[in-house]
PDB file of C-alpha atoms in Angstrom:
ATOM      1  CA  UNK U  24      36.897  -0.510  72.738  1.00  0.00           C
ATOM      2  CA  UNK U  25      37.463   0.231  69.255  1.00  0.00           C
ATOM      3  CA  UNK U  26      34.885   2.881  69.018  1.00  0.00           C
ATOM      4  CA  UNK U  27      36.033   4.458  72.354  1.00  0.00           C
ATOM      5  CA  UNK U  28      39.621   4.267  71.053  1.00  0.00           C
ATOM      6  CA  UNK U  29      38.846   6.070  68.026  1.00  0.00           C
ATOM      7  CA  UNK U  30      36.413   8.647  69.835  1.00  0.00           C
ATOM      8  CA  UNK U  31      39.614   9.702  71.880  1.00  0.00           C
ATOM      9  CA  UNK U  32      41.591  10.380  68.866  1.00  0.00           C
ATOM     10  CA  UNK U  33      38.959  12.623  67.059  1.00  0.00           C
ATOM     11  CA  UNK U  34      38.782  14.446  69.933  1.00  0.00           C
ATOM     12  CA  UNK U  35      42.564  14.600  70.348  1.00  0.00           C
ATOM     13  CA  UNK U  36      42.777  15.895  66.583  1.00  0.00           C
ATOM     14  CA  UNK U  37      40.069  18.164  67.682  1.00  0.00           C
ATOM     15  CA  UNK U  38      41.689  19.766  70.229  1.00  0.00           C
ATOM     16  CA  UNK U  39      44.812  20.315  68.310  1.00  0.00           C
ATOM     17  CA  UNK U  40      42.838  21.825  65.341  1.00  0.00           C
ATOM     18  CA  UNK U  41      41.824  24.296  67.961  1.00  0.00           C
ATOM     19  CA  UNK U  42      44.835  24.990  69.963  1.00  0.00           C
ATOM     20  CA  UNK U  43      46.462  25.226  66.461  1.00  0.00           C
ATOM     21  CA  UNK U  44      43.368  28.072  65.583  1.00  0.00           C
ATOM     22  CA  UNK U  45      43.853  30.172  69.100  1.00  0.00           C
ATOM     23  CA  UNK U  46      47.646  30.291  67.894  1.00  0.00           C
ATOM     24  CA  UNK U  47      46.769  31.501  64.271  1.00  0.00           C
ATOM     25  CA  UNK U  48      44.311  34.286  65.696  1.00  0.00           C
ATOM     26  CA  UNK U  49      47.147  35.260  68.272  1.00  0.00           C
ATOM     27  CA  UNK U  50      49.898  35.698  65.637  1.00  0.00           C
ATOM     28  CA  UNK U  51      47.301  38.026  63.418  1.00  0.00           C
ATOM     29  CA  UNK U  52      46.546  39.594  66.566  1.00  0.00           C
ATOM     30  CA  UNK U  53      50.304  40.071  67.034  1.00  0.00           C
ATOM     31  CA  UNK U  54      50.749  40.860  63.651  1.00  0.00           C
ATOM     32  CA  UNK U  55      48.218  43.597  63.635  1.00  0.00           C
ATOM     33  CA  UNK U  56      49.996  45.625  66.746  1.00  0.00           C
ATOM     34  CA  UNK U  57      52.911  45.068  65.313  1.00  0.00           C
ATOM     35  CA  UNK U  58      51.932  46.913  61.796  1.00  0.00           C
ATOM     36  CA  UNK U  59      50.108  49.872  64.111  1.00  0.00           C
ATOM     37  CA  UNK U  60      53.753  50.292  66.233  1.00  0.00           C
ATOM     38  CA  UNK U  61      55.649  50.604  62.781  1.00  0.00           C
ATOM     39  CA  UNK U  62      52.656  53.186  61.545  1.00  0.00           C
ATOM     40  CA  UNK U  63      53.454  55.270  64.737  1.00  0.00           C
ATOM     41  CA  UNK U  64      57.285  55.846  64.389  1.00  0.00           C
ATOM     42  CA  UNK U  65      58.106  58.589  62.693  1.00  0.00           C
ATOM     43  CA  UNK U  66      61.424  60.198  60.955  1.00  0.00           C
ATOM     44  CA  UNK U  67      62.701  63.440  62.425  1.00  0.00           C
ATOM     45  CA  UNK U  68      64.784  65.518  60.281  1.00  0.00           C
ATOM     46  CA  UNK U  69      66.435  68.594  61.774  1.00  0.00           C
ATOM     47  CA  UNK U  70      67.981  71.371  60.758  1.00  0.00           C
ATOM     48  CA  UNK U  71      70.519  73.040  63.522  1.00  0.00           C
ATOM     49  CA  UNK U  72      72.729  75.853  63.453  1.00  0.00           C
ATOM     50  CA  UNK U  73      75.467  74.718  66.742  1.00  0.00           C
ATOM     51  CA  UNK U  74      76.973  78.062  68.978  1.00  0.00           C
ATOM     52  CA  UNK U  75      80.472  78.786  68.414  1.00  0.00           C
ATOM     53  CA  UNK U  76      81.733  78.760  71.708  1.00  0.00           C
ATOM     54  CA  UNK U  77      85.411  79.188  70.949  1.00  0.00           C
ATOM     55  CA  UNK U  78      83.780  82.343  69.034  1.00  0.00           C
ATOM     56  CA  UNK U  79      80.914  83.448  70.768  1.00  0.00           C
ATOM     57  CA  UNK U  80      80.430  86.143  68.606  1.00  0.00           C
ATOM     58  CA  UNK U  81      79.262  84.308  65.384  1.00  0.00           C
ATOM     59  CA  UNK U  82      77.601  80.909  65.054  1.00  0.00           C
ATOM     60  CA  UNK U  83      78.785  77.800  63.342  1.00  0.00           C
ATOM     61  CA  UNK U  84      77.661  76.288  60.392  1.00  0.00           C
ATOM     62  CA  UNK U  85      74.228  75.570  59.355  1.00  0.00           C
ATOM     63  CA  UNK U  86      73.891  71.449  59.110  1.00  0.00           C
ATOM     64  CA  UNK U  87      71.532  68.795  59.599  1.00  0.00           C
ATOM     65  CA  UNK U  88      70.562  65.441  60.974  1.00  0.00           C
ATOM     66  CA  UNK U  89      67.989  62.633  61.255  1.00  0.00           C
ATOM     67  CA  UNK U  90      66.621  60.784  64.581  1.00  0.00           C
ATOM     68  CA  UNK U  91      63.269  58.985  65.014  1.00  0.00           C
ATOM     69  CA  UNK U  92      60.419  59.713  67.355  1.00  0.00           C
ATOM     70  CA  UNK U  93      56.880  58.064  68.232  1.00  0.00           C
ATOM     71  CA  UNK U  94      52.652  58.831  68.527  1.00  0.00           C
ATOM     72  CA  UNK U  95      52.649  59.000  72.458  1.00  0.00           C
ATOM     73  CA  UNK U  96      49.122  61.287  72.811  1.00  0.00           C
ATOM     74  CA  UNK U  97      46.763  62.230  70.062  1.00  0.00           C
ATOM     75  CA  UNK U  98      48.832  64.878  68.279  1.00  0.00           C
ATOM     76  CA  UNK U  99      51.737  64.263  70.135  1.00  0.00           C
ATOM     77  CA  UNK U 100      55.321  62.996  69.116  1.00  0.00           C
ATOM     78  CA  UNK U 101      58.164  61.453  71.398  1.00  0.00           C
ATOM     79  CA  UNK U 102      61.934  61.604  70.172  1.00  0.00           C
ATOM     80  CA  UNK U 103      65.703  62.390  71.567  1.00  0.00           C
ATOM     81  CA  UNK U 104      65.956  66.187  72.635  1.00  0.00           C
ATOM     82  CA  UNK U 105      69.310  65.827  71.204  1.00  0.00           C
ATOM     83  CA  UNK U 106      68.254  64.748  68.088  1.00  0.00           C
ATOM     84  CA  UNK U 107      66.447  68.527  67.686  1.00  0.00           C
ATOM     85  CA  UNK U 108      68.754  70.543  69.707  1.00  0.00           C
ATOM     86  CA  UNK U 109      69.849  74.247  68.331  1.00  0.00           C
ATOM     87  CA  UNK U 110      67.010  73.543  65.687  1.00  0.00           C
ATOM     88  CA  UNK U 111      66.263  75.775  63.635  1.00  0.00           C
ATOM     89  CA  UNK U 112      63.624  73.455  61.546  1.00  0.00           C
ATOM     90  CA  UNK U 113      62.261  70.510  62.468  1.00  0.00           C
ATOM     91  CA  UNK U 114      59.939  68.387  59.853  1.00  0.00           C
ATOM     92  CA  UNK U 115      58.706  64.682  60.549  1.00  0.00           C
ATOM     93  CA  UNK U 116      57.647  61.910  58.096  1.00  0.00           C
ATOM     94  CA  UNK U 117      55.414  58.959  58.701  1.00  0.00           C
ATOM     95  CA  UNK U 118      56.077  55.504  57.541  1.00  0.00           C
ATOM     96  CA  UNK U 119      55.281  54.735  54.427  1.00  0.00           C
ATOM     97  CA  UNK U 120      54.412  58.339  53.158  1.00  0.00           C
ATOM     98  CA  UNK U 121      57.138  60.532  51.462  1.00  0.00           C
ATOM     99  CA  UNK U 122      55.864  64.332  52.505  1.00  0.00           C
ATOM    100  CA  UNK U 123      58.128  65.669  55.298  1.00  0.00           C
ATOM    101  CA  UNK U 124      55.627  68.205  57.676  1.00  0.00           C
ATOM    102  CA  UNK U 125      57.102  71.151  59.523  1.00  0.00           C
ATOM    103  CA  UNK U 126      56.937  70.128  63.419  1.00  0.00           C
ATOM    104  CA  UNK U 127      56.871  72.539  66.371  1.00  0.00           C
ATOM    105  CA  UNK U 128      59.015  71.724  69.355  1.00  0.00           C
ATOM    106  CA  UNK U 129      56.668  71.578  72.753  1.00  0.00           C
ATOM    107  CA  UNK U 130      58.901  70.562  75.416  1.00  0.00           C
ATOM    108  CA  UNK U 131      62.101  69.677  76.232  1.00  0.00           C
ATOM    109  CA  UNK U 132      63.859  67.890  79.053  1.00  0.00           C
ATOM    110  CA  UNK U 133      67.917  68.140  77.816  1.00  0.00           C
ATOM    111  CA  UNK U 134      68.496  65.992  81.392  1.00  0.00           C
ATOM    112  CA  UNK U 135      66.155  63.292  80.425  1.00  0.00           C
ATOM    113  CA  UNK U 136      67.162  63.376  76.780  1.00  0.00           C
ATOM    114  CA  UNK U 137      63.201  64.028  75.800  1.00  0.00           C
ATOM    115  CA  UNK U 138      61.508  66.313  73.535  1.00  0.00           C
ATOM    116  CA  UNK U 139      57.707  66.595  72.668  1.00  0.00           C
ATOM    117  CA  UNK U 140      56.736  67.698  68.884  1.00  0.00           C
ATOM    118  CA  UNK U 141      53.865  68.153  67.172  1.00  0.00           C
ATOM    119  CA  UNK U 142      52.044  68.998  63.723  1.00  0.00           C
ATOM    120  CA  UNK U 143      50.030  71.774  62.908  1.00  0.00           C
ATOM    121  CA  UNK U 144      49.500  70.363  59.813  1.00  0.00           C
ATOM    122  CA  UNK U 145      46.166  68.509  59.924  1.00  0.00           C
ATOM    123  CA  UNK U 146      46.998  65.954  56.748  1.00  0.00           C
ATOM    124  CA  UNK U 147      49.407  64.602  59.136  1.00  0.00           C
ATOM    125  CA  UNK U 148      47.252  63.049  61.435  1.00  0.00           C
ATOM    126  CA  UNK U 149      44.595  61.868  58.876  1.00  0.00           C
ATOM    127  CA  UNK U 150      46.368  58.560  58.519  1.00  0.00           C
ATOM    128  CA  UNK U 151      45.077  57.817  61.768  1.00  0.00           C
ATOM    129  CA  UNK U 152      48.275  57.221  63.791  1.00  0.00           C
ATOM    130  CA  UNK U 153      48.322  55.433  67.421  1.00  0.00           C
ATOM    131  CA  UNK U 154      49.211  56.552  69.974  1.00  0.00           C
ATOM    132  CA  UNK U 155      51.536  53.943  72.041  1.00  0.00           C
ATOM    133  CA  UNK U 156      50.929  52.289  74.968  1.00  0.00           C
ATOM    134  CA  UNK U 157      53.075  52.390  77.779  1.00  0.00           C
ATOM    135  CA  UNK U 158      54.222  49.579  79.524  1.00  0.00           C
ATOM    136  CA  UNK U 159      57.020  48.745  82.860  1.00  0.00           C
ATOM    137  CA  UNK U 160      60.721  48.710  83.358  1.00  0.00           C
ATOM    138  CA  UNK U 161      62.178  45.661  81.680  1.00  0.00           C
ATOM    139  CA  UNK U 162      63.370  42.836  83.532  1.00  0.00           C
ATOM    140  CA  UNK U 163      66.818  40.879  82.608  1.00  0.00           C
ATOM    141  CA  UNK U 164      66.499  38.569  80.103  1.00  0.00           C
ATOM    142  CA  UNK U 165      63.255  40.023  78.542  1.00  0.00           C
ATOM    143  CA  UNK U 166      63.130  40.041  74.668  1.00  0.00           C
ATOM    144  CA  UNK U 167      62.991  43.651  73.328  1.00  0.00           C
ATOM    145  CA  UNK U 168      62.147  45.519  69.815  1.00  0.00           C
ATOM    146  CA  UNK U 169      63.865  49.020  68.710  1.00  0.00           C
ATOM    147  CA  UNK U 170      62.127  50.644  65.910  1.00  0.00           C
ATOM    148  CA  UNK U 171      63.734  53.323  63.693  1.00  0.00           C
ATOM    149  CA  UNK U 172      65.389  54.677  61.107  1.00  0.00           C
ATOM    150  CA  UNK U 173      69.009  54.557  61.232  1.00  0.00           C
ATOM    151  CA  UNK U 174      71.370  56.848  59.397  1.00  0.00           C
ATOM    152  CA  UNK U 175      71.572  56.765  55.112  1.00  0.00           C
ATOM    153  CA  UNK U 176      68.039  54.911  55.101  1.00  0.00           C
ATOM    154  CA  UNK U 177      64.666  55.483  54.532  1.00  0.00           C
ATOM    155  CA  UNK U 178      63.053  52.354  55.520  1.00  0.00           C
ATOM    156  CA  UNK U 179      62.424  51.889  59.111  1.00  0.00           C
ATOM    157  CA  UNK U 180      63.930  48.756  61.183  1.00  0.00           C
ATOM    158  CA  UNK U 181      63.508  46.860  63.482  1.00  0.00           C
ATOM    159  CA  UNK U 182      66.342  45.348  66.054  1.00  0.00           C
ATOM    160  CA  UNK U 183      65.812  43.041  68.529  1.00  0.00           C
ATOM    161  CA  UNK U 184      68.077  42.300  71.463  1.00  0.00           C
ATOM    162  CA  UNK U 185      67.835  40.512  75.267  1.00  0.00           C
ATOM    163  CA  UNK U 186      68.033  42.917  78.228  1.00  0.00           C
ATOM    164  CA  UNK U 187      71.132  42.487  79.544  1.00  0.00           C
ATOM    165  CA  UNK U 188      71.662  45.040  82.202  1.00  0.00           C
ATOM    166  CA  UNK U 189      68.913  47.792  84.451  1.00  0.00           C
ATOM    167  CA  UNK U 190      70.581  50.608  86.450  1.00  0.00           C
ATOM    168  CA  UNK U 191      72.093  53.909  86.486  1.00  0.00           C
ATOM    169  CA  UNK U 192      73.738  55.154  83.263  1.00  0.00           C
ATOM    170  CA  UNK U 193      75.207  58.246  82.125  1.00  0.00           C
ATOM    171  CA  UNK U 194      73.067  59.879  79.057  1.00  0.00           C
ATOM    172  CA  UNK U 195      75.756  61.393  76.547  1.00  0.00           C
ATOM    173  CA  UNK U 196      73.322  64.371  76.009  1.00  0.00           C
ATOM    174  CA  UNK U 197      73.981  66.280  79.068  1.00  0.00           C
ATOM    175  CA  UNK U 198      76.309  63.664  81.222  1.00  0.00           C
ATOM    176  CA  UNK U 199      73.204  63.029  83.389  1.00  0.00           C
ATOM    177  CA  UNK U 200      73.570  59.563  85.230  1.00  0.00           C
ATOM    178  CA  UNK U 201      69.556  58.333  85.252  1.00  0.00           C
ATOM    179  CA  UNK U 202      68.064  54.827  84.408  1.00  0.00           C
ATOM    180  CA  UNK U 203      68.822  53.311  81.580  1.00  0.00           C
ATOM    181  CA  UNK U 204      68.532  49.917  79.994  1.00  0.00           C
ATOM    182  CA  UNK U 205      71.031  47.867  78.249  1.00  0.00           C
ATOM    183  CA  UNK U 206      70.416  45.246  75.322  1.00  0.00           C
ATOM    184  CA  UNK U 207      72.930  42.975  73.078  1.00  0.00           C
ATOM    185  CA  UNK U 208      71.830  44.418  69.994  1.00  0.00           C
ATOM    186  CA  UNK U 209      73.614  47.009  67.578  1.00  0.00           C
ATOM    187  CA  UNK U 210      71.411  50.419  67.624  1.00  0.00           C
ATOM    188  CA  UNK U 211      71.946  52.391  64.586  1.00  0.00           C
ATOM    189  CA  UNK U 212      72.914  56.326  64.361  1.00  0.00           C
ATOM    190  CA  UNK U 213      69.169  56.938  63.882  1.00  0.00           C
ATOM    191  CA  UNK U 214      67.176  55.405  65.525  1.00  0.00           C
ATOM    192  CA  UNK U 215      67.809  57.236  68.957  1.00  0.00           C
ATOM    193  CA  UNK U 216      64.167  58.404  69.825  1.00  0.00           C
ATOM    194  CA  UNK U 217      62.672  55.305  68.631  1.00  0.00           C
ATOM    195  CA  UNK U 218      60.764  53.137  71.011  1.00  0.00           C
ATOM    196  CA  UNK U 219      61.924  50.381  72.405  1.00  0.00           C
ATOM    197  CA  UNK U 220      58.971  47.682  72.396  1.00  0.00           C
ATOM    198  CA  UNK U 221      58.157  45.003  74.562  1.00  0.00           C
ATOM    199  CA  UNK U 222      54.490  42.496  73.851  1.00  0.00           C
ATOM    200  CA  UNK U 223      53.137  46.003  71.867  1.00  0.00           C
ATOM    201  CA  UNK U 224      54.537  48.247  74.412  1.00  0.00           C
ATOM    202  CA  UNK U 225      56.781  50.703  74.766  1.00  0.00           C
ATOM    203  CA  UNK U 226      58.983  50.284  77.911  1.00  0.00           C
ATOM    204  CA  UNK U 227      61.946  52.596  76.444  1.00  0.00           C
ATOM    205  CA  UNK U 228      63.633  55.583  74.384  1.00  0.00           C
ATOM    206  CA  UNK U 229      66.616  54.676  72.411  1.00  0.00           C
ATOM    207  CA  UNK U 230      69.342  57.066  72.907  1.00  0.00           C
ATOM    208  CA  UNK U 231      73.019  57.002  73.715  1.00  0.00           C
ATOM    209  CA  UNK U 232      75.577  56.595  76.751  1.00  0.00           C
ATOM    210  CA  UNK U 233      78.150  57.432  77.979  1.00  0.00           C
ATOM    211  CA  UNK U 234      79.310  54.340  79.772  1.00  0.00           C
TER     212      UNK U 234
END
C-alpha cells in the first residue's frame, strides 16, 4: 500500500510538472505574438494643410498631427483616414526604429474612417514586419488590447479594457452611424488607427465617436 501510495504521488507531481510546462510554452507562445503585434504598429505622422471654408479662396494654415496604423498585407498599412486627411505628407515609423519613411496614401474610405498606406521605401520592410491576422466581432465581456501611440509620446502602449457595448455608432469623421465597439478603457489622442487585439488578433480600428 505504501508503494502504491507513493507511486500515485510521483505521478501526481508528474503531471503537475507537465501541466505546469504546457503553461510555460503557452505564455512564450503568447509572448512571442504579442512582441510580433507591437513590431507591426506603426506611427503615422501627417502633415495637412485644412480648406478655408469661411474663405474659400485661400487655405488655412499648414499644421500637423500623429495617429497610428498597422501591417494588414505584405506592404500594406491600416490607420484612421482622418488621421491623414488634407495631407500633404505622410511619413510612418516602426517600433523601435527612429527613421520616419515618406508613405503614399492608397485608399481611402472617409465613411468607414479607413485609409490604406504604403512604403516605397524598401528599408522599410526589411525588418520583416507581420502582417495581422484578422479575427470576429467581439462579444460583451471579451478582454481586449489597443495598441498605439498616443499624443506627446514616442513609445507605443498598450490599453486594455472589457467590451462593454456592440451596435450602431456614429463615427466623428464624417457623422456616419456604422458598427462600432465600445470598451471601459481610456484611448489616447493617438492611438486612433491602432488595432484593437483580441488572443493575437485584430477584431478592431480605434477611432472616435460621436455618441
Amino acid at each position: 500500500d505504501d508503494d502504491d501510495d507513493a507511486d500515485g504521488a510521483d505521478g501526481a507531481d508528474a503531471d503537475a510538472a507537465q501541466n505546469t510546462m504546457k503553461h510555460n510554452h503557452t505564455e512564450q507562445q503568447s509572448k512571442q505574438l504579442f512582441k510580433t503585434i507591437l513590431k507591426s504598429v506603426v506611427k503615422i505622422y501627417c502633415t495637412y494643410t485644412e480648406p478655408h471654408f469661411a474663405l474659400p479662396w485661400q487655405m488655412k494654415r499648414q499644421d500637423s498631427s500623429t495617429s497610428s496604423g498597422f501591417i494588414v498585407q505584405p506592404k500594406r498599412i491600416m490607420g484612421n483616414a482622418h488621421g491623414i486627411a488634407f495631407h500633404s505628407v505622410v511619413r510612418v515609423r516602426r517600433h523601435g526604429c527612429s527613421k520616419k519613411f515618406i508613405a503614399r496614401v492608397l485608399h481611402v474610405g472617409h465613411e468607414c474612417d479607413l485609409c490604406l498606406l504604403t512604403v516605397d521605401d524598401p528599408e522599410f520592410w526589411t525588418d520583416y514586419l507581420n502582417p495581422l491576422p484578422l479575427g470576429e466581432v467581439p462579444q460583451l465581456q471579451d478582454a481586449i488590447n489597443v495598441v498605439g501611440y498616443p499624443t506627446g509620446g514616442d513609445n507605443v502602449s498598450v490599453s486594455q479594457g472589457i467590451v462593454s457595448r456592440v451596435g450602431v455608432g456614429k463615427y466623428s469623421h464624417t457623422d456616419q452611424p456604422l458598427l462600432a465597439v465600445q470598451i471601459d478603457a481610456a484611448i489616447n489622442a493617438g492611438n486612433s488607427g491602432g488595432p484593437a487585439v483580441k488572443s493575437n488578433k485584430v477584431v478592431g480600428v480605434a477611432f472616435e465617436t460621436l455618441d
